PDB file of C-alpha atoms in Angstrom:
ATOM      1  CA  UNK A   1      -8.852 -29.815  -8.890  1.00 35.00           C
ATOM      2  CA  UNK A   2      -6.988 -28.748  -5.757  1.00 34.00           C
ATOM      3  CA  UNK A   3      -4.243 -31.246  -6.578  1.00 42.00           C
ATOM      4  CA  UNK A   4      -3.794 -29.665  -9.977  1.00 43.00           C
ATOM      5  CA  UNK A   5      -3.448 -26.258  -8.396  1.00 44.00           C
ATOM      6  CA  UNK A   6      -0.838 -27.562  -5.975  1.00 47.00           C
ATOM      7  CA  UNK A   7       1.520 -28.475  -8.808  1.00 53.00           C
ATOM      8  CA  UNK A   8       4.789 -26.638  -8.574  1.00 55.00           C
ATOM      9  CA  UNK A   9       7.113 -25.641 -11.355  1.00 59.00           C
ATOM     10  CA  UNK A  10      10.661 -24.596 -10.686  1.00 55.00           C
ATOM     11  CA  UNK A  11      12.491 -22.886 -13.506  1.00 56.00           C
ATOM     12  CA  UNK A  12      16.248 -22.478 -13.586  1.00 54.00           C
ATOM     13  CA  UNK A  13      18.037 -20.776 -16.451  1.00 52.00           C
ATOM     14  CA  UNK A  14      21.547 -22.139 -16.658  1.00 54.00           C
ATOM     15  CA  UNK A  15      24.611 -21.559 -18.853  1.00 51.00           C
ATOM     16  CA  UNK A  16      25.705 -18.419 -20.572  1.00 50.00           C
ATOM     17  CA  UNK A  17      23.650 -17.530 -23.599  1.00 60.00           C
ATOM     18  CA  UNK A  18      20.786 -19.848 -22.690  1.00 79.00           C
ATOM     19  CA  UNK A  19      18.019 -17.402 -21.951  1.00 85.00           C
ATOM     20  CA  UNK A  20      14.672 -18.941 -21.069  1.00 88.00           C
ATOM     21  CA  UNK A  21      12.386 -19.055 -24.096  1.00 92.00           C
ATOM     22  CA  UNK A  22       9.220 -19.205 -21.970  1.00 91.00           C
ATOM     23  CA  UNK A  23       8.217 -17.322 -18.831  1.00 88.00           C
ATOM     24  CA  UNK A  24       7.447 -18.998 -15.530  1.00 86.00           C
ATOM     25  CA  UNK A  25       3.788 -18.021 -16.006  1.00 86.00           C
ATOM     26  CA  UNK A  26       3.740 -19.681 -19.445  1.00 91.00           C
ATOM     27  CA  UNK A  27       5.358 -22.845 -18.053  1.00 90.00           C
ATOM     28  CA  UNK A  28       2.856 -23.066 -15.182  1.00 87.00           C
ATOM     29  CA  UNK A  29      -0.068 -22.492 -17.549  1.00 90.00           C
ATOM     30  CA  UNK A  30       1.139 -25.170 -19.972  1.00 92.00           C
ATOM     31  CA  UNK A  31       1.888 -27.597 -17.140  1.00 89.00           C
ATOM     32  CA  UNK A  32      -1.632 -27.269 -15.733  1.00 87.00           C
ATOM     33  CA  UNK A  33      -3.184 -27.728 -19.189  1.00 92.00           C
ATOM     34  CA  UNK A  34      -0.992 -30.792 -19.779  1.00 92.00           C
ATOM     35  CA  UNK A  35      -1.919 -32.336 -16.420  1.00 89.00           C
ATOM     36  CA  UNK A  36      -5.617 -31.887 -17.205  1.00 89.00           C
ATOM     37  CA  UNK A  37      -5.335 -33.201 -20.788  1.00 91.00           C
ATOM     38  CA  UNK A  38      -3.347 -36.235 -19.584  1.00 90.00           C
ATOM     39  CA  UNK A  39      -5.963 -36.953 -16.884  1.00 88.00           C
ATOM     40  CA  UNK A  40      -3.266 -36.903 -14.230  1.00 83.00           C
ATOM     41  CA  UNK A  41      -4.703 -36.843 -10.718  1.00 75.00           C
ATOM     42  CA  UNK A  42      -1.444 -36.695  -8.791  1.00 74.00           C
ATOM     43  CA  UNK A  43       0.490 -33.560  -7.914  1.00 75.00           C
ATOM     44  CA  UNK A  44       3.478 -32.731 -10.068  1.00 78.00           C
ATOM     45  CA  UNK A  45       6.712 -31.051  -9.137  1.00 82.00           C
ATOM     46  CA  UNK A  46       8.695 -30.062 -12.165  1.00 85.00           C
ATOM     47  CA  UNK A  47      12.049 -28.445 -12.683  1.00 86.00           C
ATOM     48  CA  UNK A  48      12.816 -26.797 -16.023  1.00 90.00           C
ATOM     49  CA  UNK A  49      16.276 -25.784 -17.199  1.00 90.00           C
ATOM     50  CA  UNK A  50      17.217 -23.866 -20.320  1.00 92.00           C
ATOM     51  CA  UNK A  51      20.727 -24.861 -21.377  1.00 93.00           C
ATOM     52  CA  UNK A  52      23.245 -24.118 -24.115  1.00 93.00           C
ATOM     53  CA  UNK A  53      24.465 -26.545 -26.805  1.00 94.00           C
ATOM     54  CA  UNK A  54      27.445 -27.725 -24.775  1.00 94.00           C
ATOM     55  CA  UNK A  55      25.342 -28.683 -21.761  1.00 93.00           C
ATOM     56  CA  UNK A  56      22.685 -30.302 -23.945  1.00 94.00           C
ATOM     57  CA  UNK A  57      25.341 -32.374 -25.717  1.00 96.00           C
ATOM     58  CA  UNK A  58      26.807 -33.466 -22.362  1.00 95.00           C
ATOM     59  CA  UNK A  59      23.403 -34.550 -21.015  1.00 94.00           C
ATOM     60  CA  UNK A  60      22.487 -36.301 -24.274  1.00 96.00           C
ATOM     61  CA  UNK A  61      25.851 -38.093 -24.399  1.00 97.00           C
ATOM     62  CA  UNK A  62      25.594 -39.211 -20.764  1.00 96.00           C
ATOM     63  CA  UNK A  63      21.949 -40.322 -20.713  1.00 94.00           C
ATOM     64  CA  UNK A  64      21.230 -41.313 -24.331  1.00 94.00           C
ATOM     65  CA  UNK A  65      24.736 -42.102 -25.645  1.00 96.00           C
ATOM     66  CA  UNK A  66      24.278 -39.547 -28.451  1.00 96.00           C
ATOM     67  CA  UNK A  67      27.084 -37.032 -28.863  1.00 96.00           C
ATOM     68  CA  UNK A  68      24.984 -34.167 -30.173  1.00 97.00           C
ATOM     69  CA  UNK A  69      22.877 -31.443 -28.590  1.00 96.00           C
ATOM     70  CA  UNK A  70      19.128 -32.056 -28.630  1.00 97.00           C
ATOM     71  CA  UNK A  71      16.083 -29.821 -28.291  1.00 96.00           C
ATOM     72  CA  UNK A  72      14.532 -31.400 -25.190  1.00 97.00           C
ATOM     73  CA  UNK A  73      15.332 -34.064 -22.631  1.00 96.00           C
ATOM     74  CA  UNK A  74      12.945 -35.136 -19.894  1.00 95.00           C
ATOM     75  CA  UNK A  75      13.559 -37.210 -16.817  1.00 93.00           C
ATOM     76  CA  UNK A  76      11.142 -38.737 -14.355  1.00 89.00           C
ATOM     77  CA  UNK A  77      12.893 -38.519 -11.014  1.00 80.00           C
ATOM     78  CA  UNK A  78      10.122 -40.133  -8.969  1.00 66.00           C
ATOM     79  CA  UNK A  79       6.632 -41.454  -9.455  1.00 55.00           C
ATOM     80  CA  UNK A  80       3.910 -43.092  -7.389  1.00 50.00           C
ATOM     81  CA  UNK A  81       5.340 -46.574  -7.320  1.00 52.00           C
ATOM     82  CA  UNK A  82       4.354 -48.950  -4.497  1.00 49.00           C
ATOM     83  CA  UNK A  83       7.885 -48.871  -3.088  1.00 50.00           C
ATOM     84  CA  UNK A  84       7.703 -45.063  -2.813  1.00 48.00           C
ATOM     85  CA  UNK A  85       4.338 -44.688  -1.041  1.00 46.00           C
ATOM     86  CA  UNK A  86       5.731 -42.161   1.440  1.00 49.00           C
ATOM     87  CA  UNK A  87       6.268 -39.660  -1.393  1.00 50.00           C
ATOM     88  CA  UNK A  88       3.288 -38.409  -3.335  1.00 56.00           C
ATOM     89  CA  UNK A  89       3.248 -37.225  -6.874  1.00 63.00           C
ATOM     90  CA  UNK A  90       5.621 -37.251  -9.743  1.00 68.00           C
ATOM     91  CA  UNK A  91       8.821 -35.291  -9.852  1.00 79.00           C
ATOM     92  CA  UNK A  92      10.502 -34.601 -13.146  1.00 87.00           C
ATOM     93  CA  UNK A  93      12.981 -32.424 -14.939  1.00 91.00           C
ATOM     94  CA  UNK A  94      12.806 -30.973 -18.428  1.00 93.00           C
ATOM     95  CA  UNK A  95      15.948 -29.681 -20.099  1.00 94.00           C
ATOM     96  CA  UNK A  96      15.393 -27.393 -23.082  1.00 94.00           C
ATOM     97  CA  UNK A  97      18.273 -26.303 -25.306  1.00 96.00           C
ATOM     98  CA  UNK A  98      17.505 -22.710 -26.281  1.00 95.00           C
ATOM     99  CA  UNK A  99      19.942 -22.473 -29.233  1.00 95.00           C
ATOM    100  CA  UNK A 100      18.732 -25.753 -30.781  1.00 97.00           C
ATOM    101  CA  UNK A 101      15.094 -24.726 -30.342  1.00 97.00           C
ATOM    102  CA  UNK A 102      15.785 -21.358 -31.984  1.00 97.00           C
ATOM    103  CA  UNK A 103      17.570 -23.036 -34.901  1.00 97.00           C
ATOM    104  CA  UNK A 104      14.787 -25.611 -35.416  1.00 97.00           C
ATOM    105  CA  UNK A 105      12.124 -22.901 -35.292  1.00 97.00           C
ATOM    106  CA  UNK A 106      13.998 -20.887 -37.918  1.00 97.00           C
ATOM    107  CA  UNK A 107      14.418 -23.968 -40.151  1.00 97.00           C
ATOM    108  CA  UNK A 108      10.710 -24.834 -39.817  1.00 96.00           C
ATOM    109  CA  UNK A 109       9.596 -21.213 -40.202  1.00 96.00           C
ATOM    110  CA  UNK A 110       7.890 -21.279 -36.787  1.00 94.00           C
ATOM    111  CA  UNK A 111       7.794 -18.682 -34.033  1.00 95.00           C
ATOM    112  CA  UNK A 112      10.394 -19.650 -31.409  1.00 96.00           C
ATOM    113  CA  UNK A 113       7.849 -19.440 -28.574  1.00 95.00           C
ATOM    114  CA  UNK A 114       5.467 -21.776 -30.373  1.00 95.00           C
ATOM    115  CA  UNK A 115       8.177 -24.393 -30.896  1.00 96.00           C
ATOM    116  CA  UNK A 116       9.378 -24.058 -27.280  1.00 96.00           C
ATOM    117  CA  UNK A 117       5.820 -24.549 -25.984  1.00 96.00           C
ATOM    118  CA  UNK A 118       5.362 -27.700 -28.031  1.00 95.00           C
ATOM    119  CA  UNK A 119       8.689 -29.145 -26.833  1.00 96.00           C
ATOM    120  CA  UNK A 120       7.885 -28.333 -23.195  1.00 96.00           C
ATOM    121  CA  UNK A 121       4.512 -30.096 -23.427  1.00 95.00           C
ATOM    122  CA  UNK A 122       6.152 -32.998 -25.285  1.00 95.00           C
ATOM    123  CA  UNK A 123       8.748 -33.385 -22.524  1.00 95.00           C
ATOM    124  CA  UNK A 124       6.116 -33.141 -19.822  1.00 93.00           C
ATOM    125  CA  UNK A 125       4.031 -35.876 -21.454  1.00 93.00           C
ATOM    126  CA  UNK A 126       7.083 -38.142 -21.354  1.00 92.00           C
ATOM    127  CA  UNK A 127       7.338 -37.483 -17.613  1.00 91.00           C
ATOM    128  CA  UNK A 128       3.653 -38.420 -17.307  1.00 89.00           C
ATOM    129  CA  UNK A 129       4.339 -41.761 -18.993  1.00 87.00           C
ATOM    130  CA  UNK A 130       3.584 -41.017 -22.647  1.00 88.00           C
ATOM    131  CA  UNK A 131       5.795 -42.394 -25.390  1.00 84.00           C
ATOM    132  CA  UNK A 132       5.894 -42.357 -29.176  1.00 83.00           C
ATOM    133  CA  UNK A 133       7.914 -45.462 -30.021  1.00 79.00           C
ATOM    134  CA  UNK A 134       4.885 -47.293 -31.438  1.00 81.00           C
ATOM    135  CA  UNK A 135       2.446 -45.773 -33.907  1.00 78.00           C
ATOM    136  CA  UNK A 136      -0.553 -46.050 -31.568  1.00 76.00           C
ATOM    137  CA  UNK A 137       1.397 -44.387 -28.755  1.00 76.00           C
ATOM    138  CA  UNK A 138       2.576 -41.681 -31.160  1.00 87.00           C
ATOM    139  CA  UNK A 139      -1.022 -40.831 -32.114  1.00 88.00           C
ATOM    140  CA  UNK A 140      -2.147 -40.806 -28.471  1.00 90.00           C
ATOM    141  CA  UNK A 141       0.688 -38.443 -27.566  1.00 90.00           C
ATOM    142  CA  UNK A 142       0.006 -36.228 -30.580  1.00 91.00           C
ATOM    143  CA  UNK A 143      -3.726 -35.995 -29.719  1.00 91.00           C
ATOM    144  CA  UNK A 144      -2.852 -34.948 -26.178  1.00 91.00           C
ATOM    145  CA  UNK A 145      -0.359 -32.334 -27.413  1.00 92.00           C
ATOM    146  CA  UNK A 146      -3.058 -30.869 -29.659  1.00 92.00           C
ATOM    147  CA  UNK A 147      -5.555 -30.936 -26.769  1.00 91.00           C
ATOM    148  CA  UNK A 148      -3.110 -28.854 -24.719  1.00 92.00           C
ATOM    149  CA  UNK A 149      -1.835 -26.513 -27.392  1.00 93.00           C
ATOM    150  CA  UNK A 150      -4.593 -26.461 -29.989  1.00 88.00           C
ATOM    151  CA  UNK A 151      -3.916 -26.374 -33.699  1.00 65.00           C
ATOM    152  CA  UNK A 152      -2.490 -22.856 -33.428  1.00 61.00           C
ATOM    153  CA  UNK A 153      -0.093 -23.837 -30.607  1.00 56.00           C
ATOM    154  CA  UNK A 154      -1.467 -21.222 -28.233  1.00 55.00           C
TER     155      UNK A 154
END
């Protein structure tokens, strides 16, 4: 449990008009719940950035070759691989596009905070090694998201 409590979350709000949709306290709470639900025993250091459409499009174009803004991007910057034994834990970055998240929430008739929480947890699960390319993986990821957020999405 002490490892879980040592997890650090760094939040940076970048770009004009890209206000954070979640507080640092909410991000830390969700990160700890995600770590527990994913049965992760290693410490996590996570950076979270809220960006505008232009920055999201630039990241998505560069890393995914898609020239459109997206709601969330996640990157694993380091993990416990044998070649990296001197560093412990997993370091990742989650990029959330506030305007896209607001628009999607409006279109889906969801509270913005609820949608932002789900996307944060979704991005964090990717950093922890989850994927949804195959149906079995999709269901595993979905079960873990529900374990973290509950049916009412906190």
